[in-house]
mmCIF file of C-alpha atoms in Angstrom:
data_model
loop_
_atom_site.group_PDB
_atom_site.id
_atom_site.type_symbol
_atom_site.label_atom_id
_atom_site.label_comp_id
_atom_site.label_asym_id
_atom_site.label_seq_id
_atom_site.Cartn_x
_atom_site.Cartn_y
_atom_site.Cartn_z
ATOM 1 C CA MET A 1 -234.296 70.282 -78.486
ATOM 2 C CA ALA A 2 -232.402 68.909 -75.509
ATOM 3 C CA THR A 3 -231.480 65.226 -75.676
ATOM 4 C CA THR A 4 -233.502 64.462 -72.538
ATOM 5 C CA LYS A 5 -236.621 66.061 -74.031
ATOM 6 C CA ARG A 6 -236.104 64.125 -77.269
ATOM 7 C CA GLN A 7 -235.672 60.886 -75.295
ATOM 8 C CA ALA A 8 -238.836 61.696 -73.347
ATOM 9 C CA ILE A 9 -240.793 62.128 -76.588
ATOM 10 C CA ILE A 10 -239.443 58.849 -77.969
ATOM 11 C CA THR A 11 -240.197 57.045 -74.701
ATOM 12 C CA GLU A 12 -243.719 58.451 -74.632
ATOM 13 C CA MET A 13 -244.379 57.472 -78.227
ATOM 14 C CA ALA A 14 -242.972 53.999 -77.615
ATOM 15 C CA GLY A 15 -245.911 53.140 -75.395
ATOM 16 C CA ASN A 16 -244.654 54.089 -71.963
ATOM 17 C CA TYR A 17 -247.181 56.908 -71.693
ATOM 18 C CA SER A 18 -250.883 56.261 -72.160
ATOM 19 C CA SER A 19 -251.604 59.343 -74.206
ATOM 20 C CA PRO A 20 -249.424 61.556 -76.336
ATOM 21 C CA ASP A 21 -251.615 64.483 -75.231
ATOM 22 C CA PRO A 22 -249.209 66.558 -73.099
ATOM 23 C CA SER A 23 -252.124 68.254 -71.305
ATOM 24 C CA ARG A 24 -252.887 65.009 -69.440
ATOM 25 C CA ASN A 25 -251.316 64.406 -66.040
ATOM 26 C CA ARG A 26 -248.235 62.271 -66.687
ATOM 27 C CA SER A 27 -248.254 60.774 -63.192
ATOM 28 C CA GLN A 28 -251.644 59.238 -63.966
ATOM 29 C CA ALA A 29 -250.339 57.773 -67.216
ATOM 30 C CA ARG A 30 -248.097 55.185 -65.521
ATOM 31 C CA VAL A 31 -251.130 52.923 -65.050
ATOM 32 C CA SER A 32 -253.567 52.052 -67.824
ATOM 33 C CA ALA A 33 -256.267 49.493 -68.455
ATOM 34 C CA GLY A 34 -257.465 47.698 -71.546
ATOM 35 C CA LEU A 35 -260.072 45.322 -72.857
ATOM 36 C CA LEU A 36 -259.228 42.216 -74.844
ATOM 37 C CA MET A 37 -262.258 41.256 -76.910
ATOM 38 C CA PHE A 38 -262.152 37.753 -78.381
ATOM 39 C CA ARG A 39 -264.220 35.737 -80.803
ATOM 40 C CA ARG A 40 -264.239 32.123 -81.868
ATOM 41 C CA LYS A 41 -263.933 31.135 -85.528
ATOM 42 C CA GLY A 42 -264.173 27.387 -85.715
ATOM 43 C CA ASP A 43 -261.403 26.092 -83.496
ATOM 44 C CA VAL A 44 -259.409 29.350 -83.606
ATOM 45 C CA LEU A 45 -259.512 32.009 -80.902
ATOM 46 C CA GLU A 46 -259.234 35.477 -82.523
ATOM 47 C CA LEU A 47 -258.326 38.722 -80.788
ATOM 48 C CA PRO A 48 -258.492 42.333 -82.021
ATOM 49 C CA LEU A 49 -255.221 44.222 -81.638
ATOM 50 C CA VAL A 50 -254.429 47.852 -82.478
ATOM 51 C CA HIS A 51 -251.265 49.243 -84.033
ATOM 52 C CA PRO A 52 -249.897 52.513 -82.606
ATOM 53 C CA GLY A 53 -249.902 55.461 -84.963
ATOM 54 C CA GLY A 54 -247.160 57.970 -85.565
ATOM 55 C CA PRO A 55 -243.741 57.915 -87.156
ATOM 56 C CA PHE A 56 -241.996 55.714 -84.579
ATOM 57 C CA PHE A 57 -244.192 52.721 -85.410
ATOM 58 C CA ALA A 58 -244.896 53.304 -89.109
ATOM 59 C CA LYS A 59 -242.514 50.563 -90.280
ATOM 60 C CA LYS A 60 -242.826 48.251 -87.263
ATOM 61 C CA ASP A 61 -245.224 45.334 -87.040
ATOM 62 C CA GLU A 62 -244.329 42.413 -84.813
ATOM 63 C CA GLY A 63 -244.071 43.167 -81.115
ATOM 64 C CA VAL A 64 -245.692 46.625 -81.206
ATOM 65 C CA TRP A 65 -249.419 45.903 -81.493
ATOM 66 C CA THR A 66 -251.419 46.179 -78.278
ATOM 67 C CA ILE A 67 -254.809 45.669 -76.714
ATOM 68 C CA PRO A 68 -256.963 48.843 -76.825
ATOM 69 C CA LYS A 69 -256.192 50.587 -73.525
ATOM 70 C CA GLY A 70 -256.702 53.791 -71.587
ATOM 71 C CA GLU A 71 -255.578 55.615 -68.470
ATOM 72 C CA ALA A 72 -257.704 54.252 -65.630
ATOM 73 C CA LEU A 73 -259.238 50.940 -64.711
ATOM 74 C CA LEU A 74 -262.302 49.067 -66.012
ATOM 75 C CA THR A 75 -264.629 52.031 -66.625
ATOM 76 C CA ARG A 76 -261.896 53.997 -68.407
ATOM 77 C CA ALA A 77 -260.903 50.879 -70.359
ATOM 78 C CA GLN A 78 -264.498 50.566 -71.583
ATOM 79 C CA ILE A 79 -264.522 54.227 -72.653
ATOM 80 C CA GLU A 80 -261.134 53.916 -74.396
ATOM 81 C CA PHE A 81 -262.226 50.731 -76.181
ATOM 82 C CA GLU A 82 -265.320 52.515 -77.491
ATOM 83 C CA GLU A 83 -263.278 55.577 -78.528
ATOM 84 C CA GLU A 84 -260.706 53.481 -80.413
ATOM 85 C CA LEU A 85 -262.944 50.829 -81.962
ATOM 86 C CA GLY A 86 -266.266 52.657 -82.161
ATOM 87 C CA ILE A 87 -268.324 49.986 -80.392
ATOM 88 C CA ARG A 88 -269.610 49.910 -76.824
ATOM 89 C CA PRO A 89 -268.145 46.878 -75.059
ATOM 90 C CA HIS A 90 -270.444 44.725 -72.962
ATOM 91 C CA GLY A 91 -270.512 41.199 -71.679
ATOM 92 C CA ASN A 92 -269.145 39.061 -68.917
ATOM 93 C CA TRP A 93 -265.798 40.542 -67.898
ATOM 94 C CA ILE A 94 -262.914 38.111 -67.409
ATOM 95 C CA GLU A 95 -260.290 39.733 -65.195
ATOM 96 C CA LEU A 96 -256.811 39.163 -66.645
ATOM 97 C CA GLY A 97 -254.826 40.913 -63.925
ATOM 98 C CA SER A 98 -251.965 43.265 -64.671
ATOM 99 C CA ILE A 99 -248.529 43.290 -66.281
ATOM 100 C CA LYS A 100 -245.590 45.682 -66.183
ATOM 101 C CA GLN A 101 -244.329 46.877 -69.560
ATOM 102 C CA LYS A 102 -240.679 47.498 -70.377
ATOM 103 C CA GLY A 103 -240.900 51.232 -69.662
ATOM 104 C CA GLY A 104 -242.505 50.655 -66.259
ATOM 105 C CA LYS A 105 -246.169 51.233 -67.119
ATOM 106 C CA ILE A 106 -248.614 48.918 -65.338
ATOM 107 C CA VAL A 107 -251.451 47.705 -67.585
ATOM 108 C CA HIS A 108 -254.597 46.059 -66.179
ATOM 109 C CA ALA A 109 -256.848 44.098 -68.551
ATOM 110 C CA TRP A 110 -260.221 42.417 -68.807
ATOM 111 C CA ALA A 111 -261.455 40.164 -71.620
ATOM 112 C CA PHE A 112 -264.937 39.724 -73.042
ATOM 113 C CA GLU A 113 -266.398 37.812 -75.959
ATOM 114 C CA GLY A 114 -267.681 39.895 -78.862
ATOM 115 C CA ASP A 115 -267.338 40.718 -82.535
ATOM 116 C CA LEU A 116 -267.181 43.764 -84.795
ATOM 117 C CA LEU A 117 -269.991 44.784 -87.108
ATOM 118 C CA GLU A 118 -269.524 44.324 -90.857
ATOM 119 C CA SER A 119 -269.654 48.124 -91.119
ATOM 120 C CA PHE A 120 -266.807 48.542 -88.602
ATOM 121 C CA GLN A 121 -264.415 51.418 -89.344
ATOM 122 C CA LEU A 122 -261.499 52.211 -87.062
ATOM 123 C CA ARG A 123 -261.546 55.683 -85.557
ATOM 124 C CA SER A 124 -258.764 57.098 -83.476
ATOM 125 C CA ASN A 125 -258.037 60.282 -81.595
ATOM 126 C CA PRO A 126 -255.275 62.414 -83.138
ATOM 127 C CA PHE A 127 -252.193 63.705 -81.362
ATOM 128 C CA GLU A 128 -249.606 66.306 -82.294
ATOM 129 C CA MET A 129 -245.867 66.027 -82.003
ATOM 130 C CA GLU A 130 -242.829 67.748 -83.413
ATOM 131 C CA TRP A 131 -241.935 65.856 -86.589
ATOM 132 C CA PRO A 132 -239.331 65.503 -87.877
ATOM 133 C CA LEU A 133 -237.662 65.810 -84.495
ATOM 134 C CA ARG A 134 -235.968 69.179 -83.906
ATOM 135 C CA SER A 135 -237.749 70.671 -86.950
ATOM 136 C CA GLY A 136 -239.976 73.015 -84.962
ATOM 137 C CA GLN A 137 -242.953 71.749 -87.011
ATOM 138 C CA LEU A 138 -245.945 70.094 -85.397
ATOM 139 C CA LYS A 139 -247.600 67.236 -87.263
ATOM 140 C CA GLN A 140 -250.792 65.341 -86.437
ATOM 141 C CA PHE A 141 -250.914 61.524 -86.215
ATOM 142 C CA PRO A 142 -253.617 59.040 -85.174
ATOM 143 C CA GLU A 143 -253.098 57.394 -81.756
ATOM 144 C CA ILE A 144 -253.682 54.073 -83.533
ATOM 145 C CA ASP A 145 -253.505 53.562 -87.282
ATOM 146 C CA ARG A 146 -254.703 49.958 -87.709
ATOM 147 C CA GLY A 147 -256.861 47.451 -85.899
ATOM 148 C CA GLU A 148 -257.763 43.912 -86.877
ATOM 149 C CA PHE A 149 -258.737 40.507 -85.558
ATOM 150 C CA VAL A 150 -255.873 38.037 -85.717
ATOM 151 C CA GLY A 151 -255.603 34.418 -84.665
ATOM 152 C CA GLU A 152 -254.039 33.658 -81.308
ATOM 153 C CA GLU A 153 -250.781 32.431 -82.868
ATOM 154 C CA VAL A 154 -250.378 35.639 -84.888
ATOM 155 C CA ALA A 155 -251.407 37.722 -81.856
ATOM 156 C CA ARG A 156 -248.551 36.176 -79.860
ATOM 157 C CA ARG A 157 -246.065 37.445 -82.475
ATOM 158 C CA LYS A 158 -247.588 40.874 -83.035
ATOM 159 C CA ILE A 159 -248.531 41.930 -79.495
ATOM 160 C CA ASN A 160 -246.189 43.856 -77.216
ATOM 161 C CA PRO A 161 -244.208 40.997 -75.564
ATOM 162 C CA ALA A 162 -245.109 42.259 -72.086
ATOM 163 C CA GLN A 163 -248.808 41.743 -72.924
ATOM 164 C CA VAL A 164 -248.467 38.043 -73.917
ATOM 165 C CA PRO A 165 -249.422 36.962 -70.351
ATOM 166 C CA PHE A 166 -252.889 38.424 -71.021
ATOM 167 C CA LEU A 167 -253.299 35.883 -73.842
ATOM 168 C CA ASP A 168 -252.112 33.077 -71.542
ATOM 169 C CA ARG A 169 -254.524 34.164 -68.806
ATOM 170 C CA LEU A 170 -257.434 34.388 -71.249
ATOM 171 C CA ARG A 171 -256.673 30.913 -72.555
ATOM 172 C CA ALA A 172 -256.522 29.575 -68.979
ATOM 173 C CA ALA A 173 -259.776 31.326 -68.012
ATOM 174 C CA LEU A 174 -261.697 29.752 -70.876
ATOM 175 C CA SER A 175 -262.595 26.237 -69.892
ATOM 176 C CA PRO A 176 -261.711 23.566 -72.439
ATOM 177 C CA SER A 177 -265.429 22.841 -72.862
ATOM 178 C CA SER A 178 -266.121 26.473 -73.806
ATOM 179 C CA LEU A 179 -263.737 26.393 -76.763
ATOM 180 C CA PRO A 180 -264.761 24.617 -79.965
ATOM 181 C CA CYS A 181 -263.056 21.305 -80.517
ATOM 182 C CA GLY A 182 -261.246 20.506 -83.743
ATOM 183 C CA SER A 183 -263.458 18.647 -86.189
#
């Protein structure tokens, strides 16, 4: 495999391409949108993050988690959220604006308050890629392999650093009176 093709695969798997499905139009993948659900547990704001699947992220934790996101704006973000987390998002949307990730992708986000059912089970679309690289063998991986609610402090360590402004904007959008006070 040519070095440039290998670099393209690595770049795509590193989050600079919304979907590892090569049949999708790559020019459309430079912009994606996501939903940042949040819940309140006492005086702690908790946010669900997802961990990318596949071999490039298998042993990485901090700085690689992300908000569930898709390829288009709010409607597509709602569809992607439901596909990845298995629940239909609804509520009052809080627009969080957009950010530019390291690889150049623009991500738009909205937040809403919600929670997961006790019976929640993560489901993710699979993708295929040549693995190990240059082996000629295709292997299937989940687009995301983990998802969990984490406190805001932990979220700030685990989330893709380019997405931290979404947490700041959510915090700013929630009025102090809407957040529980410490006992």
